[in-house]
Short mmCIF file of N, CA and C in Angstrom, two decimals:
data_model
loop_
_atom_site.label_atom_id
_atom_site.label_comp_id
_atom_site.label_asym_id
_atom_site.label_seq_id
_atom_site.Cartn_x
_atom_site.Cartn_y
_atom_site.Cartn_z
N UNK A 1 9.37 32.05 -35.43
CA UNK A 1 8.76 31.06 -36.13
C UNK A 1 9.64 29.55 -35.92
N UNK A 2 9.21 28.53 -35.57
CA UNK A 2 10.15 27.15 -35.32
C UNK A 2 10.51 26.95 -36.70
N UNK A 3 11.73 26.63 -36.84
CA UNK A 3 12.36 26.00 -37.67
C UNK A 3 11.77 24.84 -38.76
N UNK A 4 11.56 24.97 -40.02
CA UNK A 4 10.86 24.31 -40.82
C UNK A 4 11.79 22.85 -40.81
N UNK A 5 11.26 21.69 -40.91
CA UNK A 5 11.78 20.53 -40.97
C UNK A 5 11.78 19.81 -42.12
N UNK A 6 12.69 19.51 -42.94
CA UNK A 6 12.39 18.96 -43.79
C UNK A 6 12.37 17.31 -44.12
N UNK A 7 12.68 16.68 -43.19
CA UNK A 7 12.50 15.15 -42.98
C UNK A 7 10.96 14.83 -42.87
N UNK A 8 10.79 13.69 -43.27
CA UNK A 8 9.51 13.46 -43.46
C UNK A 8 9.61 11.85 -43.12
N UNK A 9 8.92 11.48 -41.76
CA UNK A 9 9.10 9.89 -41.45
C UNK A 9 8.29 9.23 -42.54
N UNK A 10 7.23 9.71 -43.11
CA UNK A 10 6.13 9.05 -44.24
C UNK A 10 7.29 8.94 -45.32
N UNK A 11 7.89 9.89 -45.74
CA UNK A 11 8.74 9.57 -46.94
C UNK A 11 10.07 8.83 -46.84
N UNK A 12 10.27 8.74 -45.50
CA UNK A 12 11.48 7.73 -45.47
C UNK A 12 10.86 6.23 -45.36
N UNK A 13 9.80 6.21 -44.77
CA UNK A 13 9.10 4.84 -45.05
C UNK A 13 9.13 4.26 -46.21
N UNK A 14 8.40 5.28 -47.09
CA UNK A 14 8.06 4.83 -48.45
C UNK A 14 9.56 4.55 -49.31
N UNK A 15 10.65 5.37 -48.60
CA UNK A 15 11.78 4.87 -49.81
C UNK A 15 12.20 3.46 -48.94
N UNK A 16 12.20 3.06 -48.11
CA UNK A 16 12.56 1.94 -47.45
C UNK A 16 11.42 0.81 -48.18
N UNK A 17 10.39 1.02 -48.32
CA UNK A 17 9.44 -0.16 -48.82
C UNK A 17 9.88 0.01 -50.56
N UNK A 18 10.18 0.99 -51.01
CA UNK A 18 10.35 1.01 -52.48
C UNK A 18 11.37 -0.19 -52.79
N UNK A 19 12.49 -0.18 -51.82
CA UNK A 19 13.51 -0.94 -51.97
C UNK A 19 13.30 -2.43 -52.03
N UNK A 20 12.11 -2.84 -51.49
CA UNK A 20 12.15 -4.24 -51.10
C UNK A 20 10.80 -4.59 -51.85
N UNK A 21 10.00 -3.84 -52.55
CA UNK A 21 8.65 -4.39 -53.49
C UNK A 21 9.07 -4.87 -54.78
N UNK A 22 8.26 -5.43 -55.34
CA UNK A 22 8.22 -6.05 -56.75
C UNK A 22 8.07 -4.55 -57.44
N UNK A 23 8.50 -4.61 -58.78
CA UNK A 23 8.52 -3.65 -59.81
C UNK A 23 7.11 -2.97 -59.92
N UNK A 24 5.90 -3.91 -60.01
CA UNK A 24 4.64 -3.69 -60.38
C UNK A 24 4.17 -2.84 -59.25
N UNK A 25 4.68 -2.51 -58.20
CA UNK A 25 4.30 -1.65 -57.06
C UNK A 25 5.29 -0.52 -57.07
N UNK A 26 6.42 -0.69 -57.38
CA UNK A 26 7.36 0.28 -57.52
C UNK A 26 7.01 1.90 -57.92
N UNK A 27 5.95 1.49 -59.11
CA UNK A 27 5.64 2.64 -59.87
C UNK A 27 4.88 3.86 -58.88
N UNK A 28 3.94 2.95 -58.12
CA UNK A 28 2.85 3.72 -57.43
C UNK A 28 3.68 4.25 -56.15
N UNK A 29 4.78 3.65 -55.60
CA UNK A 29 5.32 4.29 -54.54
C UNK A 29 6.39 5.45 -55.02
N UNK A 30 7.00 5.12 -56.20
CA UNK A 30 7.50 6.29 -56.62
C UNK A 30 6.67 7.45 -57.17
N UNK A 31 5.29 7.38 -57.17
CA UNK A 31 4.43 8.52 -57.41
C UNK A 31 4.06 9.15 -56.23
N UNK A 32 4.01 8.30 -55.19
CA UNK A 32 3.56 8.74 -53.70
C UNK A 32 4.90 9.63 -53.35
N UNK A 33 6.33 9.04 -53.59
CA UNK A 33 7.36 9.82 -53.02
C UNK A 33 7.51 11.25 -53.87
N UNK A 34 7.13 11.33 -55.06
CA UNK A 34 7.35 12.53 -55.86
C UNK A 34 6.34 13.42 -55.06
N UNK A 35 5.12 13.15 -55.00
CA UNK A 35 4.20 13.91 -54.14
C UNK A 35 4.57 14.43 -53.04
N UNK A 36 5.00 13.50 -52.36
CA UNK A 36 5.43 14.25 -50.79
C UNK A 36 6.67 15.18 -51.01
N UNK A 37 7.66 14.81 -51.90
CA UNK A 37 8.72 15.68 -51.94
C UNK A 37 8.42 17.09 -52.59
N UNK A 38 7.15 17.14 -53.44
CA UNK A 38 6.85 18.46 -53.92
C UNK A 38 6.02 19.01 -52.78
N UNK A 39 5.43 18.42 -51.89
CA UNK A 39 4.75 18.97 -50.86
C UNK A 39 5.41 19.40 -49.70
N UNK A 40 6.59 19.01 -49.51
CA UNK A 40 7.57 19.32 -48.61
C UNK A 40 8.47 20.57 -49.24
N UNK A 41 8.70 20.64 -50.51
CA UNK A 41 9.17 21.78 -51.26
C UNK A 41 8.31 23.08 -50.97
N UNK A 42 7.04 22.95 -51.45
CA UNK A 42 6.07 24.01 -51.08
C UNK A 42 6.16 24.43 -49.80
N UNK A 43 5.88 23.28 -48.91
CA UNK A 43 5.95 23.90 -47.38
C UNK A 43 7.24 24.79 -46.95
N UNK A 44 8.16 24.03 -47.71
CA UNK A 44 9.68 24.96 -47.17
C UNK A 44 9.66 26.44 -47.91
N UNK A 45 8.94 26.62 -49.09
CA UNK A 45 8.92 27.66 -49.61
C UNK A 45 7.91 28.61 -48.99
N UNK A 46 6.87 28.17 -48.42
CA UNK A 46 5.89 29.13 -47.57
C UNK A 46 6.74 29.49 -46.19
N UNK A 47 7.46 28.71 -45.69
CA UNK A 47 8.34 28.83 -44.57
C UNK A 47 9.30 29.89 -44.62
N UNK A 48 9.99 29.83 -45.81
CA UNK A 48 10.92 30.67 -46.27
C UNK A 48 10.05 32.32 -46.20
N UNK A 49 9.32 32.38 -46.98
CA UNK A 49 8.56 33.61 -47.30
C UNK A 49 8.01 33.86 -45.81
N UNK A 50 7.56 33.38 -45.05
CA UNK A 50 6.94 33.84 -43.66
C UNK A 50 8.21 34.24 -42.89
N UNK A 51 8.73 33.59 -42.74
CA UNK A 51 10.42 33.80 -42.01
C UNK A 51 10.83 35.16 -42.25
N UNK A 52 10.82 35.52 -43.68
CA UNK A 52 11.34 36.71 -43.90
C UNK A 52 10.48 37.92 -44.39
N UNK A 53 9.01 37.85 -44.09
CA UNK A 53 8.36 38.49 -43.76
C UNK A 53 8.38 39.85 -43.14
N UNK A 54 8.06 40.89 -43.35
CA UNK A 54 8.42 42.08 -42.49
C UNK A 54 6.84 42.40 -41.62
N UNK A 55 5.53 41.58 -42.14
CA UNK A 55 4.44 42.00 -41.39
C UNK A 55 4.62 41.16 -39.91
N UNK A 56 4.25 41.65 -38.82
CA UNK A 56 4.36 40.93 -37.68
C UNK A 56 2.92 39.74 -37.67
N UNK A 57 3.28 38.73 -37.28
CA UNK A 57 2.36 37.55 -37.25
C UNK A 57 2.52 36.48 -36.32
N UNK A 58 1.79 35.57 -36.10
CA UNK A 58 1.97 34.46 -35.23
C UNK A 58 1.64 33.51 -36.32
N UNK A 59 2.60 32.49 -36.35
CA UNK A 59 2.54 31.57 -37.36
C UNK A 59 2.37 30.13 -36.41
N UNK A 60 1.58 29.38 -36.94
CA UNK A 60 1.36 28.00 -36.12
C UNK A 60 1.69 26.93 -37.22
N UNK A 61 2.43 25.90 -37.13
CA UNK A 61 2.83 24.95 -38.13
C UNK A 61 2.59 23.83 -37.97
N UNK A 62 2.07 22.89 -38.89
CA UNK A 62 1.66 21.57 -38.65
C UNK A 62 1.01 21.25 -37.63
N UNK A 63 -0.35 21.66 -37.69
CA UNK A 63 -1.28 21.56 -36.65
C UNK A 63 -2.45 20.28 -37.29
N UNK A 64 -2.39 19.62 -36.10
CA UNK A 64 -3.28 18.11 -36.05
C UNK A 64 -4.25 18.30 -35.43
N UNK A 65 -5.55 18.25 -35.79
CA UNK A 65 -6.69 18.26 -35.07
C UNK A 65 -7.38 16.88 -34.93
N UNK A 66 -8.09 16.27 -33.86
CA UNK A 66 -8.82 15.18 -33.80
C UNK A 66 -9.99 15.34 -33.10
N UNK A 67 -11.27 15.05 -33.74
CA UNK A 67 -12.35 15.29 -33.11
C UNK A 67 -13.18 14.13 -33.71
N UNK A 68 -13.81 13.32 -32.59
CA UNK A 68 -14.78 12.29 -32.76
C UNK A 68 -14.56 11.32 -34.07
N UNK A 69 -13.14 10.74 -34.21
CA UNK A 69 -12.64 10.03 -35.03
C UNK A 69 -12.28 10.42 -36.18
N UNK A 70 -12.53 11.93 -36.39
CA UNK A 70 -11.99 12.68 -37.68
C UNK A 70 -10.63 13.44 -37.21
N UNK A 71 -9.96 13.27 -38.64
CA UNK A 71 -8.60 14.18 -38.15
C UNK A 71 -8.38 15.19 -39.26
N UNK A 72 -7.91 16.21 -38.96
CA UNK A 72 -7.31 17.26 -40.05
C UNK A 72 -6.07 17.51 -39.72
N UNK A 73 -5.20 17.79 -40.70
CA UNK A 73 -3.92 18.44 -40.86
C UNK A 73 -3.85 19.66 -41.46
N UNK A 74 -3.18 20.77 -40.81
CA UNK A 74 -3.38 22.18 -41.59
C UNK A 74 -1.79 22.37 -41.38
N UNK A 75 -1.25 22.77 -42.65
CA UNK A 75 -0.04 23.04 -42.78
C UNK A 75 0.20 24.25 -42.02
N UNK A 76 -0.36 25.29 -42.11
CA UNK A 76 0.06 26.60 -41.30
C UNK A 76 -1.17 27.47 -41.30
N UNK A 77 -1.16 28.13 -39.57
CA UNK A 77 -2.36 28.91 -39.67
C UNK A 77 -1.37 30.42 -39.35
N UNK A 78 -1.90 31.33 -39.92
CA UNK A 78 -1.04 32.68 -39.76
C UNK A 78 -2.18 33.68 -39.18
N UNK A 79 -1.77 34.39 -38.13
CA UNK A 79 -2.64 35.03 -37.24
C UNK A 79 -1.76 36.60 -37.43
N UNK A 80 -2.55 37.66 -37.76
CA UNK A 80 -2.06 39.06 -37.56
C UNK A 80 -2.99 39.54 -36.86
N UNK A 81 -2.88 41.02 -36.62
CA UNK A 81 -3.72 41.76 -35.68
C UNK A 81 -4.88 41.96 -36.56
N UNK A 82 -5.08 41.88 -37.67
CA UNK A 82 -6.12 42.16 -38.59
C UNK A 82 -6.84 40.78 -39.38
N UNK A 83 -5.94 39.90 -39.64
CA UNK A 83 -6.67 38.87 -40.31
C UNK A 83 -5.88 37.43 -40.10
N UNK A 84 -6.76 36.50 -40.30
CA UNK A 84 -6.03 35.04 -40.04
C UNK A 84 -6.12 34.18 -41.31
N UNK A 85 -5.27 33.41 -41.66
CA UNK A 85 -5.08 32.63 -42.97
C UNK A 85 -5.02 31.22 -42.68
N UNK A 86 -5.52 30.34 -43.33
CA UNK A 86 -5.67 28.78 -42.88
C UNK A 86 -5.00 28.53 -44.38
#
């Protein structure tokens, strides 16, 4: 499995914006930063569990699909001999 990357371009951009904005908007940015950090931590927890699993599997991470103007992002797709998880 490829190594989980804890860096987030989106999070770094929000932190830079936070420094420059007025106090009225900072609360919203702080909330977004909080949620992004929680999401990154959750993905890191999943990555740890998958990396230490004894079950043979194929792990696809951070998949982005575009179709006719629509986009989806899937954190993990797990494929085993008998099951697939999304």
